Short mmCIF file of C-alpha atoms and ligand atoms in Angstrom, two decimals:
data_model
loop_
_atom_site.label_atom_id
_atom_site.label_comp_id
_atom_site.label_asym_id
_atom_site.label_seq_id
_atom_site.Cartn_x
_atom_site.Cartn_y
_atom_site.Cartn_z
CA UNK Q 85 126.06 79.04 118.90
CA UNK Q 86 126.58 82.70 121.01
CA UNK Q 87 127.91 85.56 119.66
CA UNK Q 88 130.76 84.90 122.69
CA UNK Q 89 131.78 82.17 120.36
CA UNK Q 90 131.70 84.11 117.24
CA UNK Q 91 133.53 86.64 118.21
CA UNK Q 92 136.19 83.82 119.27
CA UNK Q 93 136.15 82.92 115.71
CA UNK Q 94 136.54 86.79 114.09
CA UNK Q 95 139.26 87.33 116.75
CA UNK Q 96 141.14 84.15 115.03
CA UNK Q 97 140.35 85.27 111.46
CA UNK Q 98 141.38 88.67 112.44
CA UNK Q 99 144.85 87.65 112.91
CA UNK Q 100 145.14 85.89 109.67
CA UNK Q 101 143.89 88.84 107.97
CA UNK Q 102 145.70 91.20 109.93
CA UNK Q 103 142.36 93.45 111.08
CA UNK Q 104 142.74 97.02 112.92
CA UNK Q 105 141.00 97.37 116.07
CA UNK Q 106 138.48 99.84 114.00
CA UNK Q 107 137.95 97.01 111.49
CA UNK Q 108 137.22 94.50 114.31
CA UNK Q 109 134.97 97.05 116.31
CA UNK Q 110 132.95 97.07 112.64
CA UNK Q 111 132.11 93.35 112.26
CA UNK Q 112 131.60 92.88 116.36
CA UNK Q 113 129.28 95.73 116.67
CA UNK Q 114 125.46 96.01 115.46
CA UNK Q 115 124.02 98.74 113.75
CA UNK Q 116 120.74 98.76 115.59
CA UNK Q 117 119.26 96.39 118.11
CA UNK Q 118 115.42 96.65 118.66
CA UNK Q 119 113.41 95.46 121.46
CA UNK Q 120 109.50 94.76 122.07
CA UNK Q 121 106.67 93.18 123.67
CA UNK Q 122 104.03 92.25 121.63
CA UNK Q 123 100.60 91.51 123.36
CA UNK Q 124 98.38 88.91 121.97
CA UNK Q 125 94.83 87.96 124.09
CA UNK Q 126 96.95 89.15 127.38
CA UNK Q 127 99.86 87.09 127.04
CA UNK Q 128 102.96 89.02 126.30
CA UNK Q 129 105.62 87.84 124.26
CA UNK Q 130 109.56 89.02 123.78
CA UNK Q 131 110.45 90.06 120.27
CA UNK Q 132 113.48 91.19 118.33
CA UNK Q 133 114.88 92.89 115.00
CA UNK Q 134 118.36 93.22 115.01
CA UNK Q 135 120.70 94.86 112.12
CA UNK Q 136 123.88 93.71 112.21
CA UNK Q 137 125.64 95.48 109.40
CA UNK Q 138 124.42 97.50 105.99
CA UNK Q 139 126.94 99.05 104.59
CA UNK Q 140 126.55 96.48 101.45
CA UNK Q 141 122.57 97.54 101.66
CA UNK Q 142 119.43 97.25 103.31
CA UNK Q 143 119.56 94.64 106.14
CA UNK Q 144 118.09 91.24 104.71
CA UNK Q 145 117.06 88.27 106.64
CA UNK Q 146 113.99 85.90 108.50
CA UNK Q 147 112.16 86.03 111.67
CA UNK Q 148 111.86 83.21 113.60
CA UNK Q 149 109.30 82.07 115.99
CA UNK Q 150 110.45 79.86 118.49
CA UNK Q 151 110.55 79.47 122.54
CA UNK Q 152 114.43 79.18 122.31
CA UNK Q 153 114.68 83.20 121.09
CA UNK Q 154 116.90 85.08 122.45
CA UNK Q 155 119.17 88.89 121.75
CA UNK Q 156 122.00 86.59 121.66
CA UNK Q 157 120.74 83.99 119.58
CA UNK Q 158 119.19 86.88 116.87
CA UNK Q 159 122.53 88.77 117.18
CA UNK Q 160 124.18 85.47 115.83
CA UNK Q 161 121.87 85.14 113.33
CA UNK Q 162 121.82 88.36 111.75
CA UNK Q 163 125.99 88.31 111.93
CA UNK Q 164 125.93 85.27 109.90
CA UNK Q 165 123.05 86.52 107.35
CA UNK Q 166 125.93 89.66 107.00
CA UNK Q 167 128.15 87.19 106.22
CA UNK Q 168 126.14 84.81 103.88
CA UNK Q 169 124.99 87.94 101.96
CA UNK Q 170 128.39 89.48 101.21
CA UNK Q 171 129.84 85.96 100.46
CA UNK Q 172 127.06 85.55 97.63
CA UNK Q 173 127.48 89.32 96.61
CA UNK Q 174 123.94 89.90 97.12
CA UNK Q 175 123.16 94.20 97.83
CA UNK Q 176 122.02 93.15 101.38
CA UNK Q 177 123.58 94.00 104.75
CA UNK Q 178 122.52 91.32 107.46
CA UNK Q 179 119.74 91.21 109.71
CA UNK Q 180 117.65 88.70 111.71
CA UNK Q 181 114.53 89.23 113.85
CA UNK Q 182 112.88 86.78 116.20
CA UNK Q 183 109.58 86.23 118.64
CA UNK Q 184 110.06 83.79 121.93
CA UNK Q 185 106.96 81.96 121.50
CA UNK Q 186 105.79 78.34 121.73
CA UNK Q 187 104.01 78.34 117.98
CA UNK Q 188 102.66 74.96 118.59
CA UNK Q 189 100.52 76.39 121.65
CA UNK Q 190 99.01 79.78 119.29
CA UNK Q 191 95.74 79.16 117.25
CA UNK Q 192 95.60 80.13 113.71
CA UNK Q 193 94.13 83.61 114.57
CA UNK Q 194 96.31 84.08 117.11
CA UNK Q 195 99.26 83.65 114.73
CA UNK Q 196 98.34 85.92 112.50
CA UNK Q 197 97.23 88.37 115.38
CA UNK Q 198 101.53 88.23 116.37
CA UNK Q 199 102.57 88.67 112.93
CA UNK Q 200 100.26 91.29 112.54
CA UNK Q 201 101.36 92.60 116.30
CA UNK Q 202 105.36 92.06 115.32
CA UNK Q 203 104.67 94.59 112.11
CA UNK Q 204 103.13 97.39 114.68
CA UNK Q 205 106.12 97.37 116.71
CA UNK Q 206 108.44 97.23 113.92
CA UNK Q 207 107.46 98.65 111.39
CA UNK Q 208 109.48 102.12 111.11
CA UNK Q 209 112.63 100.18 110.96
CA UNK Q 210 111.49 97.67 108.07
CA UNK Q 211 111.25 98.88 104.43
CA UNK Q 212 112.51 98.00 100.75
CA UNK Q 213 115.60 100.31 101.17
CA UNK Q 214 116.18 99.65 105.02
CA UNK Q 215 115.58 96.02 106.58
CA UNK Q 216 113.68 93.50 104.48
CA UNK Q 217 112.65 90.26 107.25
CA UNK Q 218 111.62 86.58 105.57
CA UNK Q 219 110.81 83.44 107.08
CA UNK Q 220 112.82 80.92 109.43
CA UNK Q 221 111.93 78.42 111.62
CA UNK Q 222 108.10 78.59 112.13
CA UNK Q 223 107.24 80.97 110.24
CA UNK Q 224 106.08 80.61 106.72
CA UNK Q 225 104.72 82.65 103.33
CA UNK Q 226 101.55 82.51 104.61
CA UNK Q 227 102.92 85.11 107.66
CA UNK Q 228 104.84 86.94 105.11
CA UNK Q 229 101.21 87.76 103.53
CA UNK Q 230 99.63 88.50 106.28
CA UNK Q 231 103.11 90.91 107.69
CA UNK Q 232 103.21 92.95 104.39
CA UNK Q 233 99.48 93.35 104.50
CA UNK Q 234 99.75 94.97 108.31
CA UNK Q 235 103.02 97.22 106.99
CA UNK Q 236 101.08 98.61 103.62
CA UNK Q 237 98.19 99.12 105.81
CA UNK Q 238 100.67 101.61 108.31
CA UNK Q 239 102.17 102.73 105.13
CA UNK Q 240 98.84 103.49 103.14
CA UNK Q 241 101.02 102.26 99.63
CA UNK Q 242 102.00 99.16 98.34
CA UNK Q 243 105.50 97.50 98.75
CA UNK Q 244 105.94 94.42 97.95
CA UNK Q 245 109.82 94.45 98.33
CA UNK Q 246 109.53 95.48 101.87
CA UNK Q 247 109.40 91.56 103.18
CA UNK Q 248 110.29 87.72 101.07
CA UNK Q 249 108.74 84.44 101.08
CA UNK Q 250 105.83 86.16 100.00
CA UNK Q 251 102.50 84.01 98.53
CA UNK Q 252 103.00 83.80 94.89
CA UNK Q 253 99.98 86.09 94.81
CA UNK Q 254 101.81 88.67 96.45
CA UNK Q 255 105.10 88.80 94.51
CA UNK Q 256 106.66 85.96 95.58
CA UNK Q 257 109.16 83.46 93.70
CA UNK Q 258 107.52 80.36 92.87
CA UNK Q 259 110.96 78.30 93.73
CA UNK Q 260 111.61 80.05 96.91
CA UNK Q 261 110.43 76.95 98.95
CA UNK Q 262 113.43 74.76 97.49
CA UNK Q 263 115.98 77.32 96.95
CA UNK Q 264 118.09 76.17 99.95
CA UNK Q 265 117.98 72.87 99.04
CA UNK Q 266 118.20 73.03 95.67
CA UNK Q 267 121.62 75.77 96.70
CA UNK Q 268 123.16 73.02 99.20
CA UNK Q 269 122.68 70.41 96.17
CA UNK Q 270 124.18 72.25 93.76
CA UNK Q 271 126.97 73.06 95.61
CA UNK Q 272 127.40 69.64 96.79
CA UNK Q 273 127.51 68.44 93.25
CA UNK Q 274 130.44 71.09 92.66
CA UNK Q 275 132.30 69.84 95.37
CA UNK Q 276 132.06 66.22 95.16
CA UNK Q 277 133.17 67.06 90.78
CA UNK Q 278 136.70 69.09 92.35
CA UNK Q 279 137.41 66.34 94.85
CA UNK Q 280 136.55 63.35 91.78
CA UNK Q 281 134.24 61.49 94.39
CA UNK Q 282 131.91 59.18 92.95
CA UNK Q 283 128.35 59.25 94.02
CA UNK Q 284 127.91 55.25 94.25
CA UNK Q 285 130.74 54.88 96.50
CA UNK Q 286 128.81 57.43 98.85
CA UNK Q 287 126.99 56.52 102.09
CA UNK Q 288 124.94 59.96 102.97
CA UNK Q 289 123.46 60.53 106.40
CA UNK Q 290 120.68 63.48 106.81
CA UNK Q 291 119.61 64.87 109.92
CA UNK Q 292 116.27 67.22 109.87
CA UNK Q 293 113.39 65.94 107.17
CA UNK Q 294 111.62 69.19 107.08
CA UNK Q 295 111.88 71.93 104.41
CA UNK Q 296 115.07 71.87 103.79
CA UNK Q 297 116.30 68.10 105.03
CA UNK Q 298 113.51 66.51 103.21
CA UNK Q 299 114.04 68.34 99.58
CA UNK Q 300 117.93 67.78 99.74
CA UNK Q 301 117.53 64.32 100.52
CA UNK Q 302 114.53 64.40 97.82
CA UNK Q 303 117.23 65.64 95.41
CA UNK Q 304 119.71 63.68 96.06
CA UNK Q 305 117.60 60.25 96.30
CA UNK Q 306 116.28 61.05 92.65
CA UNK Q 307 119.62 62.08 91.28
CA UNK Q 308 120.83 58.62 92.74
CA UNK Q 309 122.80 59.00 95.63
CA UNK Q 310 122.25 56.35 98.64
CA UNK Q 311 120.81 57.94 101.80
CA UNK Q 312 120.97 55.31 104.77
CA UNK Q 313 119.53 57.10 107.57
CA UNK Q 314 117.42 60.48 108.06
CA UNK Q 315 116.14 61.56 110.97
CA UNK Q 316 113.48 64.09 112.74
CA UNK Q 317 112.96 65.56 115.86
CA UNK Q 318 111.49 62.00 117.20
CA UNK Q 319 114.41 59.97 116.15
CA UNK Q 320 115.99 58.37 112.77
CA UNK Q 321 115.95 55.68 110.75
CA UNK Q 322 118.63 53.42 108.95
CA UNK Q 323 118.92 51.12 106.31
CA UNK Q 324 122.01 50.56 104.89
CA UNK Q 325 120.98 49.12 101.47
CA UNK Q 326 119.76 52.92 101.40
CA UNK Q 327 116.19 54.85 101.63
CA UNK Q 328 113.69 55.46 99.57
CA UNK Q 329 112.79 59.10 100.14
CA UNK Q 330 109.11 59.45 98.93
CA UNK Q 331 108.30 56.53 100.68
CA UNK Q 332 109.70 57.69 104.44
CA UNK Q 333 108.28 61.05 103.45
CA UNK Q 334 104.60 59.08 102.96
CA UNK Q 335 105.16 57.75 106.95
CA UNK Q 336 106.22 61.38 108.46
CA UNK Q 337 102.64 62.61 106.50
CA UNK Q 338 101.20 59.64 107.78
CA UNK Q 339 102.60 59.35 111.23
CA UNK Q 340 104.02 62.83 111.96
CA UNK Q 341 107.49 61.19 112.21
CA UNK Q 342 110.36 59.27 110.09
CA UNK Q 343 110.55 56.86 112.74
CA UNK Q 344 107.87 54.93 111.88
CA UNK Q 345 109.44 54.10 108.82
CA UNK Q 346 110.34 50.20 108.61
CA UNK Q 347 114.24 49.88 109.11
CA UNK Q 348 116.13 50.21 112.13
CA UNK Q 349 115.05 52.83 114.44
CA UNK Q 350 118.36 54.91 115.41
CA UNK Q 351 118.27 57.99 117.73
CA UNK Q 352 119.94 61.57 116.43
CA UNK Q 353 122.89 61.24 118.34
CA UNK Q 354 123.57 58.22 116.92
CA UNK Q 355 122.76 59.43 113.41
CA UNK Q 356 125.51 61.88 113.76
CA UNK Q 357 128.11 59.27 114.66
CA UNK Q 358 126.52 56.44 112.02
CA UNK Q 359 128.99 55.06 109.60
CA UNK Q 360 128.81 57.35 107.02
CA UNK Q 361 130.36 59.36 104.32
CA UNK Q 362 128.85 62.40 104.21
CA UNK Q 363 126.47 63.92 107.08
CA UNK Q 364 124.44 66.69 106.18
CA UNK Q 365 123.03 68.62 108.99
CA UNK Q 366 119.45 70.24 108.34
CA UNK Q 367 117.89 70.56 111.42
CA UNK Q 368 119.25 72.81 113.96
CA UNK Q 369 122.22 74.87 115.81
CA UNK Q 370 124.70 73.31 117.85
CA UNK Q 371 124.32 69.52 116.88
CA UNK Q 372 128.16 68.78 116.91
CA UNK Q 373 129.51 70.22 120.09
CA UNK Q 374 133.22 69.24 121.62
CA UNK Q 375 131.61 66.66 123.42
CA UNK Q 376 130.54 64.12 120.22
CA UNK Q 377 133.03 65.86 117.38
CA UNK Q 378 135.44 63.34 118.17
CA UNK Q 379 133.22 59.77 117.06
CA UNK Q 380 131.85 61.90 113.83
CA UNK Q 381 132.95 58.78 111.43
CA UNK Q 382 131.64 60.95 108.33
CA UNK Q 383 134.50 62.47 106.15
CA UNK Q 384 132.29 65.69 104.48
CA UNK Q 385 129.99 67.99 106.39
CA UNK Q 386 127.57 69.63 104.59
CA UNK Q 387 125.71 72.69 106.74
CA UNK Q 388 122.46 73.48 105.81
CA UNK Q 389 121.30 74.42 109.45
CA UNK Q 390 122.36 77.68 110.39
CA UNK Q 391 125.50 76.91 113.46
CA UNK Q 392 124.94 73.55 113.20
CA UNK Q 393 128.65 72.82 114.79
CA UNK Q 394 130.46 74.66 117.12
CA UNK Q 395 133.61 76.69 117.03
CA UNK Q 396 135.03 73.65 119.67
CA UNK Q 397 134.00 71.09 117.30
CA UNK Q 398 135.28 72.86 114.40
CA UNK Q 399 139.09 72.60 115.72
CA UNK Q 400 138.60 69.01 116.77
CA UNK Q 401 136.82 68.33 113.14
CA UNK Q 402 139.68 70.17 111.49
CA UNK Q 403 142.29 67.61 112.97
CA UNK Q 404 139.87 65.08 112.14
CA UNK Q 405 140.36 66.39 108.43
CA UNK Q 406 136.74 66.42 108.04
CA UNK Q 407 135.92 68.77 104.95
CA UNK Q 408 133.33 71.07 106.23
CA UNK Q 409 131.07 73.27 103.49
CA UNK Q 410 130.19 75.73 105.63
CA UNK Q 411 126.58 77.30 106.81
CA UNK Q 412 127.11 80.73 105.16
CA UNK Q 413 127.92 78.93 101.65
CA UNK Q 414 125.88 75.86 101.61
CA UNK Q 415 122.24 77.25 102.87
CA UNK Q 416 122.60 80.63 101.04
CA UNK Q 417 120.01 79.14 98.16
CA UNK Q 418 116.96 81.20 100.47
CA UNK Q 419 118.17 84.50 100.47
CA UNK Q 420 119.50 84.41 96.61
CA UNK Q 421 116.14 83.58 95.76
CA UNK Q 422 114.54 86.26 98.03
CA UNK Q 423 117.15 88.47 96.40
CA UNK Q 424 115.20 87.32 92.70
CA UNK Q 425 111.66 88.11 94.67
CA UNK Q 426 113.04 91.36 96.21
CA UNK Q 427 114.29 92.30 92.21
CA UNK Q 428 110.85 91.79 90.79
CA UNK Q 429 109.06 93.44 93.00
CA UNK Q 430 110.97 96.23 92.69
CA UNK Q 431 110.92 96.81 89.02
CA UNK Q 432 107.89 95.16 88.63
CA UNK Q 433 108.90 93.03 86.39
CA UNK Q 434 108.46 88.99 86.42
CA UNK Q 435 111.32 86.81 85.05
CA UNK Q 436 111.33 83.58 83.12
CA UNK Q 437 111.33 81.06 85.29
CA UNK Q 438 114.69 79.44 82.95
CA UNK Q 439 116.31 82.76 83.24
CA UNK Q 440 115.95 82.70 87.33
CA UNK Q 441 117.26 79.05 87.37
CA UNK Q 442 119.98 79.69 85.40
CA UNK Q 443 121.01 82.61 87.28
CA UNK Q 444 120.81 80.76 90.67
CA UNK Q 445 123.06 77.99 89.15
CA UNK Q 446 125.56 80.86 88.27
CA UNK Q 447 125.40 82.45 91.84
CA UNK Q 448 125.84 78.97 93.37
CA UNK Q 449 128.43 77.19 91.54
CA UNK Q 450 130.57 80.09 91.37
CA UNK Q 451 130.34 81.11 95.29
CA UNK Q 452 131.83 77.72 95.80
CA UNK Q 453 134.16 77.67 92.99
CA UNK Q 454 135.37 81.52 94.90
CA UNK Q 455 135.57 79.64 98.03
CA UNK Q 456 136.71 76.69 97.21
CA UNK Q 457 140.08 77.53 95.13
CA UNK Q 458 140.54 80.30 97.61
CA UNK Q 459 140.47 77.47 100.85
CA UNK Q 460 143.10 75.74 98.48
CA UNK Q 461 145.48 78.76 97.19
CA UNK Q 462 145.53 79.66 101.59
CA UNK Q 463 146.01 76.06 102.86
CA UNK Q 464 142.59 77.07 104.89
CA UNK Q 465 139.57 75.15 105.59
CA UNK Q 466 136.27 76.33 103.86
CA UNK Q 467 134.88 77.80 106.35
CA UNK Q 468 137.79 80.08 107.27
CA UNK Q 469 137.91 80.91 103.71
CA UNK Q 470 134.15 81.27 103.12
CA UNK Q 471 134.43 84.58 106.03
CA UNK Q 472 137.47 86.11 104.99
CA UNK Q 473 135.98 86.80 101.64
CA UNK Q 474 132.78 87.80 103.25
CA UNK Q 475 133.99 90.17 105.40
CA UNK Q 476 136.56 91.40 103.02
CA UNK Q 477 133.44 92.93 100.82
CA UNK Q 478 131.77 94.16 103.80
CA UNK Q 479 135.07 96.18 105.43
CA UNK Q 480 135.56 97.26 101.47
CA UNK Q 481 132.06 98.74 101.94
CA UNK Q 482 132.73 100.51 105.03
CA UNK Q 483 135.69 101.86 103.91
CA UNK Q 484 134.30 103.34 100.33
CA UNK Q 485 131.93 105.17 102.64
CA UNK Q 486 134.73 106.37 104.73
CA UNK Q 487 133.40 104.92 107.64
CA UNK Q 488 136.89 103.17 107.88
P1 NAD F 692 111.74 72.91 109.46
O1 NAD F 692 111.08 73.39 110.71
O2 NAD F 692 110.93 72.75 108.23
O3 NAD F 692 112.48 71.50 109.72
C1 NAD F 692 113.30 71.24 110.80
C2 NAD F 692 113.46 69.72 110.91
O4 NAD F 692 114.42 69.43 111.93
C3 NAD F 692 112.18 68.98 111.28
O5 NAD F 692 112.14 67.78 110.54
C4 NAD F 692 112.38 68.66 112.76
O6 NAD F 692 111.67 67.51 113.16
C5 NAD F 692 113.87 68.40 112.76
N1 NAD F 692 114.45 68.50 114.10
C6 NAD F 692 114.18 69.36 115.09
N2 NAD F 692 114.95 69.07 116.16
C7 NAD F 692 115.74 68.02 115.80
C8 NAD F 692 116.74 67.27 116.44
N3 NAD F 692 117.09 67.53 117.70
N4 NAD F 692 117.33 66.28 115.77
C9 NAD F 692 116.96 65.98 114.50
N5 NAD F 692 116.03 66.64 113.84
C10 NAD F 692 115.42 67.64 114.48
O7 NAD F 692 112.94 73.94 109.23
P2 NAD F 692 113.77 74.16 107.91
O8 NAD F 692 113.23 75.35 107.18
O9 NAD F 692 113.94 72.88 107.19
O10 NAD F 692 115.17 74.64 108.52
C11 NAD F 692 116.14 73.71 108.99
C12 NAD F 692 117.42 74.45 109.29
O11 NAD F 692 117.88 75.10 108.11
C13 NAD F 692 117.29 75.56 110.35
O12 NAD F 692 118.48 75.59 111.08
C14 NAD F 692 117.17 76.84 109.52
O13 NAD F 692 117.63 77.98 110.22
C15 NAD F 692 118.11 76.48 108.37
N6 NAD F 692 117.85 77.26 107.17
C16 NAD F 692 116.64 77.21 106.56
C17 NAD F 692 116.44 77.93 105.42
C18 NAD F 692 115.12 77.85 104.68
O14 NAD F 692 115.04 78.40 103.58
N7 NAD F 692 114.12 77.18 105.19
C19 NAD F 692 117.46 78.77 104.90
C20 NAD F 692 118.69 78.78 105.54
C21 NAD F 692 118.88 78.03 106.69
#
């Protein structure tokens, strides 16, 4: 999704909360917007680090590697990581950075040489207390090592909150990895308790089995919940008497792809129109556009994909009455457990791992609980709800600094 279509959106939600021009100017605009080549073995390659707001604190959020990067594309990002942030009532502003590479093409070496190369060029406007970057799509902890080594190597001092996702070794928090799964899960469970659904009579459709696809569905399958069709970048699979989830993850290992899987070999498009209850999206922006929202036969949504439906399909989903949980609630899991990481590395203290699980069940199920009764008090759809909350922290900011 553009930021041409966001700002459709926050001109809507403006109205409904009655924004100045000032206050509009404030969630439209970006704080800073940085732009560099970074040179690895001659080639040349477009990068980005982009703050969109921090009045709520330092700007927090991944860098992506990925031939699709663009300004506009990071600018979205980093908007909705503003968003996600305040709606969890983390101390983070939002931020985003991104490389337009092809990582499948780079060696190993040559990997490391662009993180390393990314850190150069960005390096004065990263820190603890100013812009703290973690990984997204293609990029991993192993990156996140070898970024903070390159930044305390510039710095000549150790800072381990400057950057997330970190190797355990290096201050990281051990259930990072799940945390967005285990987030979208949790507040799935929430939701499907208010609305008195019952799990057996639900038919669950997943699209994406990577990080995040693969451990929801993991979570789900083992809490015992019927997933009839997943899918990857090759295609899907569907059996209605319902998967079993170790065993499809066994063929991607085995075969690089679900597809493989024995059951009836679907494509994604026809994944997201399958006959089921409740989609969940976990693989990529802009999957339900205006031009399929219309056959969507599933009556929840579940976002775990950052964008994953447009602000067309959105209206035509609305009519629909599709319940949507929204991006910005659903995947926030990541960044509240980078928020733990960022908290022990800054007081250098390590928590129990039952204290940390706890917490993140707190800062979950009561985000949704905010969002939820607030969506029903308004007559408005989650995710209408879900960013007049956020931005009401964020313009609360602003204006207790007298910026507004
Ligand atoms: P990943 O690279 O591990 O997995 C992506 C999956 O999507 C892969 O299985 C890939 O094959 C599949 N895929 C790609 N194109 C597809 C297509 N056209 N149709 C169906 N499947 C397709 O990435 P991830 O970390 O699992 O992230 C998935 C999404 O979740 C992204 O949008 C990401 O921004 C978002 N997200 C991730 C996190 C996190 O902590 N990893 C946090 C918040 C949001």
């Amino acid at each position: 999704m553009g930021f041409e279509d966001i700002r459709k959106r926050i001109e809507e939600i403006s109205k409904l909360m009655n924004l100045s021009e000032k206050e509009i100017d404030v969630l439209l605009n970006f704080k800073r917007i940085v732009r560099k080549e970074l040179e690895v073995n001659g080639k040349k390659y477009l990068a980005f680090r982009i703050l969109h707001n921090d009045s709520l604190g330092p700007g927090k959020g991944g860098i992506r590697f990925h031939p699709e990067v663009s300004e506009d594309e990071v600018k979205s990002l980093s908007f909705w990581m503003s968003l996600k942030n305040s709606l969890m009532g983390l101390p983070f502003g939002g931020a985003k950075g991104g490389v337009k590479v092809k990582p499948k093409e780079l060696t190993k070496k040559e990997i490391e040489e662009l993180s390393r190369a990314y850190i150069r060029s960005f390096y004065e406007v990263l820190g603890q207390d100013k812009d703290i970057p973690a990984p997204d799509v293609y990029t991993n902890s192993e990156i996140m090592g070898f970024m903070l080594d390159e930044f305390e190597k510039i710095k000549d001092s150790h800072e381990f909150g400057m950057i997330t996702g970190k190797p355990i070794e290096l201050g990281g928090c051990k259930f990072r990895e799940e945390a967005t799964s285990k987030g979208g899960f949790l507040v799935l469970k929430e939701f499907l308790k208010f609305l008195n659904i019952d799990k057996s009579k639900l038919k669950i459709g997943v699209q994406g089995f990577g990080n995040v696809g693969f451990n929801v569905a993991k979570m789900l399958y083992q809490d015992g919940f019927k997933i009839v069709c997943v899918s990857d970048s090759r295609g899907g699979i569907l059996d209605e008497n319902g998967l079993n989830i170790f065993e499809v993850k066994k063929e991607k290992e085995k075969s690089g792809s679900v597809v493989n899987y024995k059951g009836k070999k679907i494509t994604n498009q026809e994944l997201l129109e399958s006959d089921v209850d409740l989609l969940i999206l976990a693989a990529l922006e802009n999957q339900i556009t205006e031009e399929n929202a219309n056959r969507i036969k599933a009556n929840y949504i579940l976002e775990l994909a950052n964008g994953p439906v447009t602000s067309e399909a959105d209206e035509i989903l609305n009519k629909k009455e599709v319940i949507i949980i929204p991006d910005i609630l659903a995947n926030s899991g990541g960044v509240v457990a980078s928020y733990f990481e960022w908290v022990q590395n800054r007081c250098g203290n390590i928590f129990e791992d039952d204290y940390l699980e706890k917490r993140f069940e707190n800062i979950m199920i009561n985000s949704f609980k905010k969002v939820y009764e607030f969506s029903n008090e308004k007559n408005l759809n989650m995710r209408t709800a879900a960013y007049i909350i956020a931005i009401k922290r964020i313009l609360d900011a602003e204006r207790a600094r007298g910026t507004i």
